Coordinates of C-alpha atoms (C1' of nucleotides) in Angstrom, one line a residue:
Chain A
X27 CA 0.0 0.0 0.0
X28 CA 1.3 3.4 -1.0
X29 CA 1.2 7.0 1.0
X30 CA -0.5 9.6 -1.3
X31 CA 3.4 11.5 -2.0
X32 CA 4.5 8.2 -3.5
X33 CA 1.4 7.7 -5.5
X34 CA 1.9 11.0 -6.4
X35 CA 5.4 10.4 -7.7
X36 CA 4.9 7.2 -9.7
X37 CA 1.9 8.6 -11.4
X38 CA 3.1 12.0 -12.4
X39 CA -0.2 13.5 -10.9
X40 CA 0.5 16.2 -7.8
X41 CA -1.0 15.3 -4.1
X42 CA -3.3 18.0 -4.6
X43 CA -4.8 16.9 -7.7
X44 CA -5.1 13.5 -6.4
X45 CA -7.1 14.9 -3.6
X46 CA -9.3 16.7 -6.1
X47 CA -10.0 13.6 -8.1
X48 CA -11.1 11.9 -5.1
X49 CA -13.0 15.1 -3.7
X50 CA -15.1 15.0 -7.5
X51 CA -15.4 11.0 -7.3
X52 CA -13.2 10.2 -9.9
X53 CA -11.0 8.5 -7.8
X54 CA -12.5 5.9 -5.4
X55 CA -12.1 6.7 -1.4
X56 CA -8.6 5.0 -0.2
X57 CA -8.3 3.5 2.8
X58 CA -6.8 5.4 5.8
X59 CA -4.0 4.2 8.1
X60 CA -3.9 4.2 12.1
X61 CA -3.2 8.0 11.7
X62 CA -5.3 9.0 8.9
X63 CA -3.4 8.8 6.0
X64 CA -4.6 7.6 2.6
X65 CA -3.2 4.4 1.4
X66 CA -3.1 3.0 -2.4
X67 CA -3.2 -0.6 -3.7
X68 CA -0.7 -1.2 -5.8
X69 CA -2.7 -0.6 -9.2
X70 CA -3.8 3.1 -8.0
X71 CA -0.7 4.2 -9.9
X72 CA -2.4 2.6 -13.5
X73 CA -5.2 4.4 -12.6
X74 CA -3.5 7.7 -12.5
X75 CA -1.9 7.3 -15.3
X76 CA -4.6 6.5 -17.2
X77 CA -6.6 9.5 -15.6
X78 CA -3.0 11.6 -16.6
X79 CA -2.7 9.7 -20.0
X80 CA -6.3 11.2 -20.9
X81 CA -6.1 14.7 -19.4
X82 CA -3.1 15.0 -22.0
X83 CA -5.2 14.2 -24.4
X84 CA -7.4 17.0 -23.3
X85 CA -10.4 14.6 -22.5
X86 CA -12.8 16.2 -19.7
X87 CA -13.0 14.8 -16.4
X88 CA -16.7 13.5 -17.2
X89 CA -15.7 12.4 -20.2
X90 CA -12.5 10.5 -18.4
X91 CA -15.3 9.3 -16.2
X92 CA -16.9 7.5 -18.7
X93 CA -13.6 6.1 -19.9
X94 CA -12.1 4.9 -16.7
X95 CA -15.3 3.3 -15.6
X96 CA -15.0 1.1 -19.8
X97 CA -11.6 0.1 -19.1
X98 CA -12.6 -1.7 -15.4
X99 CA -15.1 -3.2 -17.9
X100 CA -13.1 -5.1 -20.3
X101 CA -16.1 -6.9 -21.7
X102 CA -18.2 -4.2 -22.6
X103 CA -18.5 -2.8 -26.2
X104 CA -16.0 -0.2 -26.8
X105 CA -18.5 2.1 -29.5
X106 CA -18.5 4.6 -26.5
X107 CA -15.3 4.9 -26.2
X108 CA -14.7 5.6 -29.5
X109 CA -17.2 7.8 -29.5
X110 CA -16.1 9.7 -26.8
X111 CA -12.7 10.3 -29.1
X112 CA -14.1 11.1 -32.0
X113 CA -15.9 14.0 -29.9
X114 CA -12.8 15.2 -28.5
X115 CA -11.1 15.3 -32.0
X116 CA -13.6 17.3 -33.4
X117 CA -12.8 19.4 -30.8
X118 CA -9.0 19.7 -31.7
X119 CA -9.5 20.0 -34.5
X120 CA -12.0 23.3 -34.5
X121 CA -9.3 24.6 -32.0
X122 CA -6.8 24.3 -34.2
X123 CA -8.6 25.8 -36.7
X124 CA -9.7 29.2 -34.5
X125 CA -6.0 29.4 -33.5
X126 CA -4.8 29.0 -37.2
X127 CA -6.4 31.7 -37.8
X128 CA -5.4 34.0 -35.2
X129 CA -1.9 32.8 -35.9
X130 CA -2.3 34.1 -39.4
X131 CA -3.7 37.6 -38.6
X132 CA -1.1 37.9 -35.9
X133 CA 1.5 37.0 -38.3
X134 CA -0.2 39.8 -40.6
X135 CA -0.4 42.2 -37.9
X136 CA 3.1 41.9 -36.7
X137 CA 4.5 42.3 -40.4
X138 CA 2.5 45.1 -41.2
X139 CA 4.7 47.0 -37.8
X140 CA 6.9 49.6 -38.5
X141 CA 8.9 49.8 -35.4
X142 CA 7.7 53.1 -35.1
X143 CA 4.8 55.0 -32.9
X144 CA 1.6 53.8 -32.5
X145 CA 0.0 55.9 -35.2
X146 CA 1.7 54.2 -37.5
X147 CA 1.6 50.6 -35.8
X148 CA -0.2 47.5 -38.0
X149 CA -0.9 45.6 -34.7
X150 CA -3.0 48.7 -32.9
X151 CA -4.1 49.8 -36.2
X152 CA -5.6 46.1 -37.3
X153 CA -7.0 45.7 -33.5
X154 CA -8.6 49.2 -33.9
X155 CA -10.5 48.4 -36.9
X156 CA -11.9 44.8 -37.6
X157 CA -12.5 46.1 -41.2
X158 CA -9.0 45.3 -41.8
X159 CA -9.0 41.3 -40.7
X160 CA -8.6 38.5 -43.1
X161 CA -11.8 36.6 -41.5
X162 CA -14.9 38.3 -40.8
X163 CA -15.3 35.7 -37.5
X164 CA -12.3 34.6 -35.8
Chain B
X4 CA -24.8 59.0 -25.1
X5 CA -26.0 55.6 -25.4
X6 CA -27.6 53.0 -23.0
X7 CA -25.8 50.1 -22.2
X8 CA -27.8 48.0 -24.4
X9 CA -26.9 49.7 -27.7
X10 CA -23.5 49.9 -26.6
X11 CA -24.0 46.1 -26.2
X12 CA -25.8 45.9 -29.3
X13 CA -22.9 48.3 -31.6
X14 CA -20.3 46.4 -30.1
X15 CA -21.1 42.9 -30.2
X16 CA -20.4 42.4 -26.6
X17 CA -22.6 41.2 -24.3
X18 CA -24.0 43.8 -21.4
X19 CA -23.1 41.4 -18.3
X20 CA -19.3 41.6 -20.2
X21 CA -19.4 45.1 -20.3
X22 CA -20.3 45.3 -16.8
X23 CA -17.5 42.5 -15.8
X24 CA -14.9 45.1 -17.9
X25 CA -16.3 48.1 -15.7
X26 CA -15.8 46.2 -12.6
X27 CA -12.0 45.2 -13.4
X28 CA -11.2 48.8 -14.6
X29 CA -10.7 47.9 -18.1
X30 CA -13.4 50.1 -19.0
X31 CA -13.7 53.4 -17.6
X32 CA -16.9 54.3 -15.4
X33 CA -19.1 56.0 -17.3
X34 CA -21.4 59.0 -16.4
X35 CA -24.7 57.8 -14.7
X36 CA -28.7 59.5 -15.9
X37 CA -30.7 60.8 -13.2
X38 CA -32.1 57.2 -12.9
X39 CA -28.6 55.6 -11.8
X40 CA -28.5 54.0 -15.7
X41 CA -25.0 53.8 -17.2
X42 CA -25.0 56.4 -20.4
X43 CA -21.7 56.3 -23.0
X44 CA -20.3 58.4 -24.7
X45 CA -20.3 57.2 -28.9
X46 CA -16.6 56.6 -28.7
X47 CA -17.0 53.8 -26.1
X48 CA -18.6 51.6 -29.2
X49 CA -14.9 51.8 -30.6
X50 CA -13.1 51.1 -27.3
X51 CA -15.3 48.3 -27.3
X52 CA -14.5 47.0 -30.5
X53 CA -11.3 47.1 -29.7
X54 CA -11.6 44.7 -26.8
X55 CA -13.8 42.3 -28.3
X56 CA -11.2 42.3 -31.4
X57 CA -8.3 41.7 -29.2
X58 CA -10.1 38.9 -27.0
X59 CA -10.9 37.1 -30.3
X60 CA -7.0 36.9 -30.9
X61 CA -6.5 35.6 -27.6
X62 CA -5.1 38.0 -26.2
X63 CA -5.2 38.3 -22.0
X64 CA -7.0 41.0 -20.5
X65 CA -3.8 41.9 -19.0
X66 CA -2.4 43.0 -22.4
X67 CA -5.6 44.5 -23.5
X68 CA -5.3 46.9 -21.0
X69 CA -1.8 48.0 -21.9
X70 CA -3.0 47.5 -25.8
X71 CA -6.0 50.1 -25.4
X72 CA -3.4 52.4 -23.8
X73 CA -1.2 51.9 -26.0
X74 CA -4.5 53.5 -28.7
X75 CA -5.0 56.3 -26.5
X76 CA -1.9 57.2 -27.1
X77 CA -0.6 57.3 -30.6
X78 CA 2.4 59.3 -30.3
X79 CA 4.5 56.3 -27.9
X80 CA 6.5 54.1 -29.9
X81 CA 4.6 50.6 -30.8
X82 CA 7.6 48.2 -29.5
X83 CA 5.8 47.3 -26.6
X84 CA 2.6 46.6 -29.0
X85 CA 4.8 44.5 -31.3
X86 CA 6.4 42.5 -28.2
X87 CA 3.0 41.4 -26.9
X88 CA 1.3 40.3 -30.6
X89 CA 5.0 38.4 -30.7
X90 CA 4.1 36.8 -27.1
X91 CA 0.9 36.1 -27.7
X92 CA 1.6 34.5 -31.2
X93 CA 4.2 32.4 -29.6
X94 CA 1.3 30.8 -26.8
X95 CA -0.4 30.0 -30.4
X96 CA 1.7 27.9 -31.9
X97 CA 2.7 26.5 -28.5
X98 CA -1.1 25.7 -28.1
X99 CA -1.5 24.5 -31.8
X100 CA 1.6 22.2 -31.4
X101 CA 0.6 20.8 -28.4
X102 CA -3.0 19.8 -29.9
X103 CA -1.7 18.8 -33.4
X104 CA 0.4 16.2 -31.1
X105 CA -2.9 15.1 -29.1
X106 CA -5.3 15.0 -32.7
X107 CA -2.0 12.8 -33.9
X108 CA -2.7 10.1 -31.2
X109 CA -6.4 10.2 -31.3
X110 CA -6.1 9.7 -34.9
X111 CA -4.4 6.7 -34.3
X112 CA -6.2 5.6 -31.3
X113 CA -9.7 6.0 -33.5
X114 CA -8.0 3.7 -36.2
X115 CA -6.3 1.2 -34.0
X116 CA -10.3 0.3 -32.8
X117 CA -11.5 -2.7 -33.3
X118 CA -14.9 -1.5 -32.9
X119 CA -16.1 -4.6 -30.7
X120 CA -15.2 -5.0 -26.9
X121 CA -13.3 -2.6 -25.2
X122 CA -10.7 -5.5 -23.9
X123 CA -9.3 -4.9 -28.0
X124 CA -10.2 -1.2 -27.9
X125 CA -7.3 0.6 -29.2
X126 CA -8.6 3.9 -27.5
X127 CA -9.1 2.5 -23.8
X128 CA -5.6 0.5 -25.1
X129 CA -3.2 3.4 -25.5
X130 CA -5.0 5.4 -22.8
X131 CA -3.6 2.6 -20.9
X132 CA -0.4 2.5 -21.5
X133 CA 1.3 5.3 -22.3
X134 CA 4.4 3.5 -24.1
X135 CA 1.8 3.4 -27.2
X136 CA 2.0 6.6 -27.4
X137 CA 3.9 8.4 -30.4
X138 CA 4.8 10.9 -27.7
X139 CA 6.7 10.7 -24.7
X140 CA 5.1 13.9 -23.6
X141 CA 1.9 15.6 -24.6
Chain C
dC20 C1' 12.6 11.0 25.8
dC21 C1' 12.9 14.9 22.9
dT22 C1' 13.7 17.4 19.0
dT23 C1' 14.1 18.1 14.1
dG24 C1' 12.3 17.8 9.7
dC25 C1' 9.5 15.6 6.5
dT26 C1' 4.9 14.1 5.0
dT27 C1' 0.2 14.3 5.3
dC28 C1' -4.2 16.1 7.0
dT29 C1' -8.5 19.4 6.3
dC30 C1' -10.4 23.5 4.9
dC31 C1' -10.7 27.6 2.3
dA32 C1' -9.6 30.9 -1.2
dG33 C1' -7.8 32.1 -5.7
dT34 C1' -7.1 31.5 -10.8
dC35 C1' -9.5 33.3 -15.8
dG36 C1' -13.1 35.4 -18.2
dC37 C1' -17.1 35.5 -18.1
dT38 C1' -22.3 33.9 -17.4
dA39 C1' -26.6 33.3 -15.0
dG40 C1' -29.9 34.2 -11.7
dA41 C1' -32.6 36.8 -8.0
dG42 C1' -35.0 40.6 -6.7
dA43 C1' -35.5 45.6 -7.2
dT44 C1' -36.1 49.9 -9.8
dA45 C1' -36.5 53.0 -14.1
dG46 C1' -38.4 54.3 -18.2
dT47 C1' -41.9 53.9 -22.0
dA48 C1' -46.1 52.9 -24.7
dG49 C1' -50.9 52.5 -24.6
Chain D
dC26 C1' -52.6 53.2 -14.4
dT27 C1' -50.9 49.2 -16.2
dA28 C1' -47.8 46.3 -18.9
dC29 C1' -43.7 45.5 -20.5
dT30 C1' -39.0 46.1 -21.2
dA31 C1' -34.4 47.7 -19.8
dT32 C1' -31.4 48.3 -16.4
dC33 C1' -29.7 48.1 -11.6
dT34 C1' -26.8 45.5 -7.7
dC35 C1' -25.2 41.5 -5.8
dT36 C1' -24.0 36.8 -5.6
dA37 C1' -22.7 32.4 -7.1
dG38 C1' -21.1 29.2 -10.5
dC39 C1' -18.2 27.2 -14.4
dG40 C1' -13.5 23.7 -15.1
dA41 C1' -9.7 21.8 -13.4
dC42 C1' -6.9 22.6 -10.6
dT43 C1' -3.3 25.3 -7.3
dG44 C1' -1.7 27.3 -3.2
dG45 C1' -1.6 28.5 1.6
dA46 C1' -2.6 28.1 6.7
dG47 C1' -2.3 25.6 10.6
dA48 C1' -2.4 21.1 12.8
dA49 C1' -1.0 16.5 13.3
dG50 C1' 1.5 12.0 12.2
dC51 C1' 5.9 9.7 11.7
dA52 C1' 11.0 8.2 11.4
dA53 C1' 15.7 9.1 12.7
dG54 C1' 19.3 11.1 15.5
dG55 C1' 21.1 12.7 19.9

DNA sequence: CCTTGCTTCTCCAGTCGCTAGAGATAGTAG
DNA sequence: CTACTATCTCTAGCGACTGGAGAAGCAAGG
C-alpha cells in the first residue's frame, strides 16, 4: 500500500490533484492508516496514469469518467469509447482551426509593424478596426 | 450617449461583459442618468470594438489593458505593442503544437479500434499504456 | 525522551473570463 | 394606471486545478 506522496510520484499526478479527483469521485475513497493517512493498492498508480494519460489528451473529467469506468469493464462494447474520441477530435480539431487563424492575422499584424509610434503601428491599427481582418469571425 | 444595451448591441459584446470590464477597470466608469443607468459616450462603441477584437485573438486581459493604452496614445512608440502580438503569437503555436500532437494520437487511437469489446479497444488501449503513445510527452 | 524535519491532514480561497440568476427599480407605450 | 422592457446591484457558478494556513503524524538522531 502506497502513501499519497509516492502515489503522487509514480503517477506523475500532484498530491493535490489527487485529492481533487477523489473530492469529484473520480477516484474511489482509499483506505486510511492508524493515523489518517490515505493508502493505495498497488494498481492506484495505472489508474492515475490513465486519468493523466487522458487529461493530455485533453479529454474532460466527465468524459475521463466515462472512460475509466470502460476500461474496469473489459467486456463491454467499446462504440463509446470511441465515441467519446471522436468527440474530442472534433474538438481539436476546431481549435486548431480558430488558433490558425489568429496565428495568421497575428503573423499579418506583426509584419504590417513599423517599429515606429503607435499611429503608425499594424498591430494597434488592425485591433482598432476589424475592417481590416482577413476573417470576418475569428 | 447611449444605454448600455446599444452599446451592447454596436459592439457585439454582451451587457453582463461590459459590466465585468467596468468592474475590473478595463473600461472606464461611465457618467450615470438621473435614474442611476450607465450612459456612453459614442466613442465607447470603438473602445469596445477594440476589446472584443483583441479577445478574439487571444489576447489576455492583462495586455488588452496596456493595448488600449497603447491607442489612447498614438504618439508612444509601438515596441511594446509588437512585443505582446510576438508573445501572444508564440502561446499560439505553442497551443497548436501541443493539440496537433494530441489530434495525432487520437487519430491513431480511432484507427487502431476494433470497434467490438473494449478489452481490444485501441482507444481504452493506449489510454492505458502510455508506451503506445507516439509521444513521450503531450 | 525529545527534537528536528518531512509528510500528510483538512479547509478555504484564488485563478480566468465570463455567465446566469434573483430581486428591485427605471423608463416607455398605450 | 398598467404592462412591459431595460437596467440596476449582488452573488454564485463554471472547469480543473493550485496554493496556503495551521495542525497532526511519523521516522531518525542525539
Amino acid at each position: 500500500m502506497l502513501p499519497i506522496g509516492l502515489l503522487a510520484k509514480q503517477s506523475g499526478v500532484k498530491i493535490p490533484t489527487i485529492r481533487y479527483y477523489e473530492s469529484i469521485g473520480l477516484l474511489p475513497e482509499p483506505v486510511r492508516s492508524d493515523g489518517n493517512r490515505r493508502l493505495y493498492p498497488p494498481d492506484a498508480v495505472r489508474r492515475l496514469r490513465f486519468i493523466r494519460h487522458a487529461r493530455e489528451l485533453g479529454f474532460e473529467i466527465d468524459a475521463i469518467r466515462e472512460l475509466s469506468r470502460l476500461a474496469e469493464h473489459p467486456a463491454e462494447p467499446c462504440c463509446e469509447a470511441d465515441r467519446l474520441a471522436r468527440e474530442r477530435l472534433a474538438v481539436i480539431e476546431d481549435k486548431i482551426a480558430r488558433l490558425a487563424a489568429q496565428r495568421e492575422e497575428l503573423v499579418r499584424m506583426i509584419g504590417d509593424c513599423t517599429h515606429g509610434q503607435v499611429a503608425e503601428c499594424g498591430v494597434i491599427d488592425v485591433l482598432d478596426d476589424h475592417a481590416k481582418c482577413l476573417h470576418k469571425e475569428h
